[in-house]
JSON list of C-alpha atoms in Angstrom, two decimals:
[
{"chain": "A", "resi": 254, "resn": "UNK", "atom": "CA", "xyz": [24.04, -13.53, 2.47]},
{"chain": "A", "resi": 255, "resn": "UNK", "atom": "CA", "xyz": [25.43, -17.06, 4.14]},
{"chain": "A", "resi": 256, "resn": "UNK", "atom": "CA", "xyz": [23.65, -18.73, 2.27]},
{"chain": "A", "resi": 257, "resn": "UNK", "atom": "CA", "xyz": [24.76, -16.95, -1.28]},
{"chain": "A", "resi": 258, "resn": "UNK", "atom": "CA", "xyz": [28.51, -17.41, 0.08]},
{"chain": "A", "resi": 259, "resn": "UNK", "atom": "CA", "xyz": [28.01, -21.46, 0.49]},
{"chain": "A", "resi": 260, "resn": "UNK", "atom": "CA", "xyz": [26.30, -21.31, -3.15]},
{"chain": "A", "resi": 261, "resn": "UNK", "atom": "CA", "xyz": [29.15, -19.76, -4.44]},
{"chain": "A", "resi": 262, "resn": "UNK", "atom": "CA", "xyz": [31.47, -22.00, -2.85]},
{"chain": "A", "resi": 263, "resn": "UNK", "atom": "CA", "xyz": [30.24, -25.04, -3.58]},
{"chain": "A", "resi": 264, "resn": "UNK", "atom": "CA", "xyz": [29.68, -23.95, -7.35]},
{"chain": "A", "resi": 265, "resn": "UNK", "atom": "CA", "xyz": [33.32, -23.45, -7.31]},
{"chain": "A", "resi": 266, "resn": "UNK", "atom": "CA", "xyz": [33.53, -27.37, -6.39]},
{"chain": "A", "resi": 267, "resn": "UNK", "atom": "CA", "xyz": [31.13, -28.15, -8.89]},
{"chain": "A", "resi": 268, "resn": "UNK", "atom": "CA", "xyz": [28.02, -28.95, -6.47]},
{"chain": "A", "resi": 269, "resn": "UNK", "atom": "CA", "xyz": [25.69, -26.13, -7.07]},
{"chain": "A", "resi": 270, "resn": "UNK", "atom": "CA", "xyz": [22.73, -25.99, -4.75]},
{"chain": "A", "resi": 271, "resn": "UNK", "atom": "CA", "xyz": [19.58, -26.99, -7.02]},
{"chain": "A", "resi": 272, "resn": "UNK", "atom": "CA", "xyz": [16.75, -24.11, -7.13]},
{"chain": "A", "resi": 273, "resn": "UNK", "atom": "CA", "xyz": [18.87, -21.85, -4.80]},
{"chain": "A", "resi": 274, "resn": "UNK", "atom": "CA", "xyz": [18.06, -19.17, -7.18]},
{"chain": "A", "resi": 275, "resn": "UNK", "atom": "CA", "xyz": [14.39, -19.51, -7.27]},
{"chain": "A", "resi": 276, "resn": "UNK", "atom": "CA", "xyz": [14.44, -19.81, -3.52]},
{"chain": "A", "resi": 277, "resn": "UNK", "atom": "CA", "xyz": [16.27, -16.77, -2.89]},
{"chain": "A", "resi": 278, "resn": "UNK", "atom": "CA", "xyz": [14.20, -14.86, -5.37]},
{"chain": "A", "resi": 279, "resn": "UNK", "atom": "CA", "xyz": [11.30, -16.23, -3.55]},
{"chain": "A", "resi": 280, "resn": "UNK", "atom": "CA", "xyz": [12.71, -15.17, 0.03]},
{"chain": "A", "resi": 281, "resn": "UNK", "atom": "CA", "xyz": [13.15, -11.73, -1.06]},
{"chain": "A", "resi": 282, "resn": "UNK", "atom": "CA", "xyz": [9.31, -10.77, -0.32]},
{"chain": "A", "resi": 283, "resn": "UNK", "atom": "CA", "xyz": [10.29, -12.07, 3.50]},
{"chain": "A", "resi": 284, "resn": "UNK", "atom": "CA", "xyz": [12.85, -9.31, 4.15]},
{"chain": "A", "resi": 285, "resn": "UNK", "atom": "CA", "xyz": [11.82, -6.70, 1.81]},
{"chain": "A", "resi": 286, "resn": "UNK", "atom": "CA", "xyz": [7.83, -6.46, 2.46]},
{"chain": "A", "resi": 287, "resn": "UNK", "atom": "CA", "xyz": [7.93, -7.73, 6.02]},
{"chain": "A", "resi": 288, "resn": "UNK", "atom": "CA", "xyz": [10.40, -5.28, 7.44]},
{"chain": "A", "resi": 289, "resn": "UNK", "atom": "CA", "xyz": [8.72, -1.83, 6.29]},
{"chain": "A", "resi": 290, "resn": "UNK", "atom": "CA", "xyz": [6.58, -1.53, 9.00]},
{"chain": "A", "resi": 291, "resn": "UNK", "atom": "CA", "xyz": [9.34, -1.95, 11.61]},
{"chain": "A", "resi": 292, "resn": "UNK", "atom": "CA", "xyz": [11.10, 0.51, 9.58]},
{"chain": "A", "resi": 293, "resn": "UNK", "atom": "CA", "xyz": [8.52, 2.86, 10.11]},
{"chain": "A", "resi": 294, "resn": "UNK", "atom": "CA", "xyz": [8.59, 2.50, 13.58]},
{"chain": "A", "resi": 295, "resn": "UNK", "atom": "CA", "xyz": [12.29, 2.94, 13.93]},
{"chain": "A", "resi": 296, "resn": "UNK", "atom": "CA", "xyz": [11.73, 5.95, 11.53]},
{"chain": "A", "resi": 297, "resn": "UNK", "atom": "CA", "xyz": [14.22, 4.42, 9.48]},
{"chain": "A", "resi": 298, "resn": "UNK", "atom": "CA", "xyz": [12.56, 5.42, 5.96]},
{"chain": "A", "resi": 299, "resn": "UNK", "atom": "CA", "xyz": [13.80, 8.55, 4.00]},
{"chain": "A", "resi": 300, "resn": "UNK", "atom": "CA", "xyz": [12.54, 11.53, 4.69]},
{"chain": "A", "resi": 301, "resn": "UNK", "atom": "CA", "xyz": [12.62, 15.10, 4.58]},
{"chain": "A", "resi": 302, "resn": "UNK", "atom": "CA", "xyz": [14.69, 15.69, 8.01]},
{"chain": "A", "resi": 303, "resn": "UNK", "atom": "CA", "xyz": [16.08, 19.18, 6.89]},
{"chain": "A", "resi": 304, "resn": "UNK", "atom": "CA", "xyz": [12.58, 20.58, 6.73]},
{"chain": "A", "resi": 305, "resn": "UNK", "atom": "CA", "xyz": [10.86, 18.61, 9.43]},
{"chain": "A", "resi": 306, "resn": "UNK", "atom": "CA", "xyz": [13.32, 18.52, 11.90]},
{"chain": "A", "resi": 307, "resn": "UNK", "atom": "CA", "xyz": [13.54, 22.41, 12.39]},
{"chain": "A", "resi": 308, "resn": "UNK", "atom": "CA", "xyz": [9.81, 22.59, 12.84]},
{"chain": "A", "resi": 309, "resn": "UNK", "atom": "CA", "xyz": [8.35, 23.09, 16.48]},
{"chain": "A", "resi": 310, "resn": "UNK", "atom": "CA", "xyz": [5.00, 22.95, 18.06]},
{"chain": "A", "resi": 311, "resn": "UNK", "atom": "CA", "xyz": [1.66, 22.26, 16.23]},
{"chain": "A", "resi": 312, "resn": "UNK", "atom": "CA", "xyz": [3.01, 23.01, 12.84]},
{"chain": "A", "resi": 313, "resn": "UNK", "atom": "CA", "xyz": [5.31, 20.22, 12.90]},
{"chain": "A", "resi": 314, "resn": "UNK", "atom": "CA", "xyz": [2.74, 17.82, 14.12]},
{"chain": "A", "resi": 315, "resn": "UNK", "atom": "CA", "xyz": [0.26, 18.73, 11.36]},
{"chain": "A", "resi": 316, "resn": "UNK", "atom": "CA", "xyz": [3.07, 18.38, 8.58]},
{"chain": "A", "resi": 317, "resn": "UNK", "atom": "CA", "xyz": [3.60, 14.93, 10.00]},
{"chain": "A", "resi": 318, "resn": "UNK", "atom": "CA", "xyz": [0.27, 14.12, 10.16]},
{"chain": "A", "resi": 319, "resn": "UNK", "atom": "CA", "xyz": [-0.61, 15.26, 6.55]},
{"chain": "A", "resi": 320, "resn": "UNK", "atom": "CA", "xyz": [2.87, 13.19, 5.20]},
{"chain": "A", "resi": 321, "resn": "UNK", "atom": "CA", "xyz": [1.86, 10.12, 7.20]},
{"chain": "A", "resi": 322, "resn": "UNK", "atom": "CA", "xyz": [-1.99, 10.47, 5.66]},
{"chain": "A", "resi": 323, "resn": "UNK", "atom": "CA", "xyz": [-0.58, 10.43, 2.40]},
{"chain": "A", "resi": 324, "resn": "UNK", "atom": "CA", "xyz": [1.53, 7.40, 2.84]},
{"chain": "A", "resi": 325, "resn": "UNK", "atom": "CA", "xyz": [-1.52, 6.15, 4.38]},
{"chain": "A", "resi": 326, "resn": "UNK", "atom": "CA", "xyz": [-3.67, 6.29, 1.37]},
{"chain": "A", "resi": 327, "resn": "UNK", "atom": "CA", "xyz": [-0.76, 4.78, -0.80]},
{"chain": "A", "resi": 328, "resn": "UNK", "atom": "CA", "xyz": [-0.13, 1.90, 0.87]},
{"chain": "A", "resi": 329, "resn": "UNK", "atom": "CA", "xyz": [-3.93, 1.06, 1.13]},
{"chain": "A", "resi": 330, "resn": "UNK", "atom": "CA", "xyz": [-3.74, 1.27, -2.52]},
{"chain": "A", "resi": 331, "resn": "UNK", "atom": "CA", "xyz": [-0.62, -1.11, -2.97]},
{"chain": "A", "resi": 332, "resn": "UNK", "atom": "CA", "xyz": [-2.36, -3.60, -0.49]},
{"chain": "A", "resi": 333, "resn": "UNK", "atom": "CA", "xyz": [-5.45, -3.40, -2.80]},
{"chain": "A", "resi": 334, "resn": "UNK", "atom": "CA", "xyz": [-3.74, -4.29, -6.20]},
{"chain": "A", "resi": 335, "resn": "UNK", "atom": "CA", "xyz": [-0.63, -6.52, -4.94]},
{"chain": "A", "resi": 336, "resn": "UNK", "atom": "CA", "xyz": [-3.74, -8.54, -3.20]},
{"chain": "A", "resi": 337, "resn": "UNK", "atom": "CA", "xyz": [-5.32, -8.66, -6.63]},
{"chain": "A", "resi": 338, "resn": "UNK", "atom": "CA", "xyz": [-1.64, -9.83, -8.16]},
{"chain": "A", "resi": 339, "resn": "UNK", "atom": "CA", "xyz": [-1.29, -12.32, -5.25]},
{"chain": "A", "resi": 340, "resn": "UNK", "atom": "CA", "xyz": [-5.01, -13.81, -5.88]},
{"chain": "A", "resi": 341, "resn": "UNK", "atom": "CA", "xyz": [-4.45, -13.93, -9.36]},
{"chain": "A", "resi": 342, "resn": "UNK", "atom": "CA", "xyz": [-1.24, -16.10, -9.15]},
{"chain": "A", "resi": 343, "resn": "UNK", "atom": "CA", "xyz": [-3.13, -18.69, -6.75]},
{"chain": "A", "resi": 344, "resn": "UNK", "atom": "CA", "xyz": [-5.71, -18.82, -9.14]},
{"chain": "A", "resi": 345, "resn": "UNK", "atom": "CA", "xyz": [-3.69, -19.63, -12.15]},
{"chain": "A", "resi": 346, "resn": "UNK", "atom": "CA", "xyz": [-1.41, -21.96, -10.13]},
{"chain": "A", "resi": 347, "resn": "UNK", "atom": "CA", "xyz": [1.86, -19.54, -10.91]},
{"chain": "A", "resi": 348, "resn": "UNK", "atom": "CA", "xyz": [5.12, -21.26, -10.59]},
{"chain": "A", "resi": 349, "resn": "UNK", "atom": "CA", "xyz": [8.79, -20.57, -10.95]},
{"chain": "A", "resi": 350, "resn": "UNK", "atom": "CA", "xyz": [10.08, -22.05, -14.48]},
{"chain": "A", "resi": 351, "resn": "UNK", "atom": "CA", "xyz": [12.63, -24.72, -13.61]},
{"chain": "A", "resi": 352, "resn": "UNK", "atom": "CA", "xyz": [11.50, -26.53, -10.19]},
{"chain": "A", "resi": 353, "resn": "UNK", "atom": "CA", "xyz": [8.07, -25.40, -10.18]},
{"chain": "A", "resi": 354, "resn": "UNK", "atom": "CA", "xyz": [7.67, -23.65, -6.68]},
{"chain": "A", "resi": 355, "resn": "UNK", "atom": "CA", "xyz": [4.52, -21.95, -6.66]},
{"chain": "A", "resi": 356, "resn": "UNK", "atom": "CA", "xyz": [5.08, -17.93, -6.32]},
{"chain": "A", "resi": 357, "resn": "UNK", "atom": "CA", "xyz": [1.69, -17.18, -4.63]},
{"chain": "A", "resi": 358, "resn": "UNK", "atom": "CA", "xyz": [2.81, -17.75, -1.22]},
{"chain": "A", "resi": 359, "resn": "UNK", "atom": "CA", "xyz": [5.78, -15.13, -1.66]},
{"chain": "A", "resi": 360, "resn": "UNK", "atom": "CA", "xyz": [3.24, -12.88, -3.50]},
{"chain": "A", "resi": 361, "resn": "UNK", "atom": "CA", "xyz": [0.69, -12.88, -0.96]},
{"chain": "A", "resi": 362, "resn": "UNK", "atom": "CA", "xyz": [3.34, -11.75, 1.84]},
{"chain": "A", "resi": 363, "resn": "UNK", "atom": "CA", "xyz": [3.62, -8.77, -0.12]},
{"chain": "A", "resi": 364, "resn": "UNK", "atom": "CA", "xyz": [-0.04, -7.11, 0.50]},
{"chain": "A", "resi": 365, "resn": "UNK", "atom": "CA", "xyz": [0.46, -8.86, 4.41]},
{"chain": "A", "resi": 366, "resn": "UNK", "atom": "CA", "xyz": [3.53, -6.69, 4.60]},
{"chain": "A", "resi": 367, "resn": "UNK", "atom": "CA", "xyz": [1.98, -3.38, 3.34]},
{"chain": "A", "resi": 368, "resn": "UNK", "atom": "CA", "xyz": [-1.21, -4.33, 5.51]},
{"chain": "A", "resi": 369, "resn": "UNK", "atom": "CA", "xyz": [0.78, -4.51, 8.76]},
{"chain": "A", "resi": 370, "resn": "UNK", "atom": "CA", "xyz": [2.73, -0.85, 7.89]},
{"chain": "A", "resi": 371, "resn": "UNK", "atom": "CA", "xyz": [-1.18, 0.12, 6.97]},
{"chain": "A", "resi": 372, "resn": "UNK", "atom": "CA", "xyz": [-1.96, -0.45, 10.60]},
{"chain": "A", "resi": 373, "resn": "UNK", "atom": "CA", "xyz": [1.65, 1.23, 11.67]},
{"chain": "A", "resi": 374, "resn": "UNK", "atom": "CA", "xyz": [0.74, 4.33, 9.68]},
{"chain": "A", "resi": 375, "resn": "UNK", "atom": "CA", "xyz": [-2.76, 4.47, 11.12]},
{"chain": "A", "resi": 376, "resn": "UNK", "atom": "CA", "xyz": [-1.29, 4.16, 15.08]},
{"chain": "A", "resi": 377, "resn": "UNK", "atom": "CA", "xyz": [1.05, 7.30, 13.82]},
{"chain": "A", "resi": 378, "resn": "UNK", "atom": "CA", "xyz": [-1.84, 8.96, 12.31]},
{"chain": "A", "resi": 379, "resn": "UNK", "atom": "CA", "xyz": [-3.51, 8.68, 15.88]},
{"chain": "A", "resi": 380, "resn": "UNK", "atom": "CA", "xyz": [-0.12, 9.77, 17.60]},
{"chain": "A", "resi": 381, "resn": "UNK", "atom": "CA", "xyz": [-0.03, 12.86, 15.42]},
{"chain": "A", "resi": 382, "resn": "UNK", "atom": "CA", "xyz": [-3.72, 13.95, 15.37]},
{"chain": "A", "resi": 383, "resn": "UNK", "atom": "CA", "xyz": [-3.21, 13.71, 19.36]},
{"chain": "A", "resi": 384, "resn": "UNK", "atom": "CA", "xyz": [0.23, 16.14, 19.34]},
{"chain": "A", "resi": 385, "resn": "UNK", "atom": "CA", "xyz": [-1.37, 18.30, 16.91]},
{"chain": "A", "resi": 386, "resn": "UNK", "atom": "CA", "xyz": [-4.84, 18.90, 19.09]},
{"chain": "A", "resi": 387, "resn": "UNK", "atom": "CA", "xyz": [-2.87, 18.96, 22.38]},
{"chain": "A", "resi": 388, "resn": "UNK", "atom": "CA", "xyz": [0.83, 19.78, 21.53]},
{"chain": "A", "resi": 389, "resn": "UNK", "atom": "CA", "xyz": [1.56, 19.28, 25.41]},
{"chain": "A", "resi": 390, "resn": "UNK", "atom": "CA", "xyz": [0.75, 15.61, 25.28]},
{"chain": "A", "resi": 391, "resn": "UNK", "atom": "CA", "xyz": [3.44, 13.24, 25.46]},
{"chain": "A", "resi": 392, "resn": "UNK", "atom": "CA", "xyz": [4.39, 11.77, 22.14]},
{"chain": "A", "resi": 393, "resn": "UNK", "atom": "CA", "xyz": [2.51, 8.22, 21.75]},
{"chain": "A", "resi": 394, "resn": "UNK", "atom": "CA", "xyz": [3.16, 5.78, 18.67]},
{"chain": "A", "resi": 395, "resn": "UNK", "atom": "CA", "xyz": [5.00, 8.39, 16.71]},
{"chain": "A", "resi": 396, "resn": "UNK", "atom": "CA", "xyz": [8.72, 8.08, 16.08]},
{"chain": "A", "resi": 397, "resn": "UNK", "atom": "CA", "xyz": [11.05, 11.33, 17.61]},
{"chain": "A", "resi": 398, "resn": "UNK", "atom": "CA", "xyz": [13.26, 12.47, 15.38]},
{"chain": "A", "resi": 399, "resn": "UNK", "atom": "CA", "xyz": [16.86, 12.29, 17.17]},
{"chain": "A", "resi": 400, "resn": "UNK", "atom": "CA", "xyz": [19.53, 15.30, 16.74]},
{"chain": "A", "resi": 401, "resn": "UNK", "atom": "CA", "xyz": [22.81, 14.36, 15.51]},
{"chain": "A", "resi": 402, "resn": "UNK", "atom": "CA", "xyz": [24.23, 15.07, 19.13]},
{"chain": "A", "resi": 403, "resn": "UNK", "atom": "CA", "xyz": [21.95, 12.71, 20.90]},
{"chain": "A", "resi": 404, "resn": "UNK", "atom": "CA", "xyz": [22.65, 9.97, 18.19]},
{"chain": "A", "resi": 405, "resn": "UNK", "atom": "CA", "xyz": [26.33, 10.40, 18.77]},
{"chain": "A", "resi": 406, "resn": "UNK", "atom": "CA", "xyz": [25.78, 10.19, 22.51]},
{"chain": "A", "resi": 407, "resn": "UNK", "atom": "CA", "xyz": [23.92, 6.92, 21.92]},
{"chain": "A", "resi": 408, "resn": "UNK", "atom": "CA", "xyz": [26.48, 5.61, 19.85]},
{"chain": "A", "resi": 409, "resn": "UNK", "atom": "CA", "xyz": [29.16, 6.46, 22.54]},
{"chain": "A", "resi": 410, "resn": "UNK", "atom": "CA", "xyz": [27.25, 4.69, 25.37]},
{"chain": "A", "resi": 411, "resn": "UNK", "atom": "CA", "xyz": [27.14, 1.36, 23.14]},
{"chain": "A", "resi": 412, "resn": "UNK", "atom": "CA", "xyz": [30.53, 1.11, 22.61]},
{"chain": "A", "resi": 413, "resn": "UNK", "atom": "CA", "xyz": [31.11, 1.85, 26.51]},
{"chain": "A", "resi": 414, "resn": "UNK", "atom": "CA", "xyz": [29.13, -1.13, 27.35]}
]
């Protein structure tokens, strides 16, 4: 965002950065696809909390396991097809139109990001299975949904510090 602001200001004064648009398009894969596993870890993805938050015990962990398993399958499929896409870009020598930057490095980040997410989902599957089998065990590898009250208290504590 800072670089985009600098680009706008430099264009106003008649000195645009060459290839800025192409480089920013290629950089999107760095921020979008490499961050999905972290978002999964932090439980920042969109989910049906109204349903899941009200479940308790073994039923909750089984539902979480099933949902995570579905995501695991989908991400596995996305890894396969995005890898084919990236390999194809490398083989044909795909590049941007104006400055001929190769696109395959950015395209290869997509399956890498999905693979990291895939591993994160695998860890969560282990954690949810463990909790479904033994509901008294301590949650491990799984994000814990916080109540609105817990989130508000954390926010208050962060302001006090």
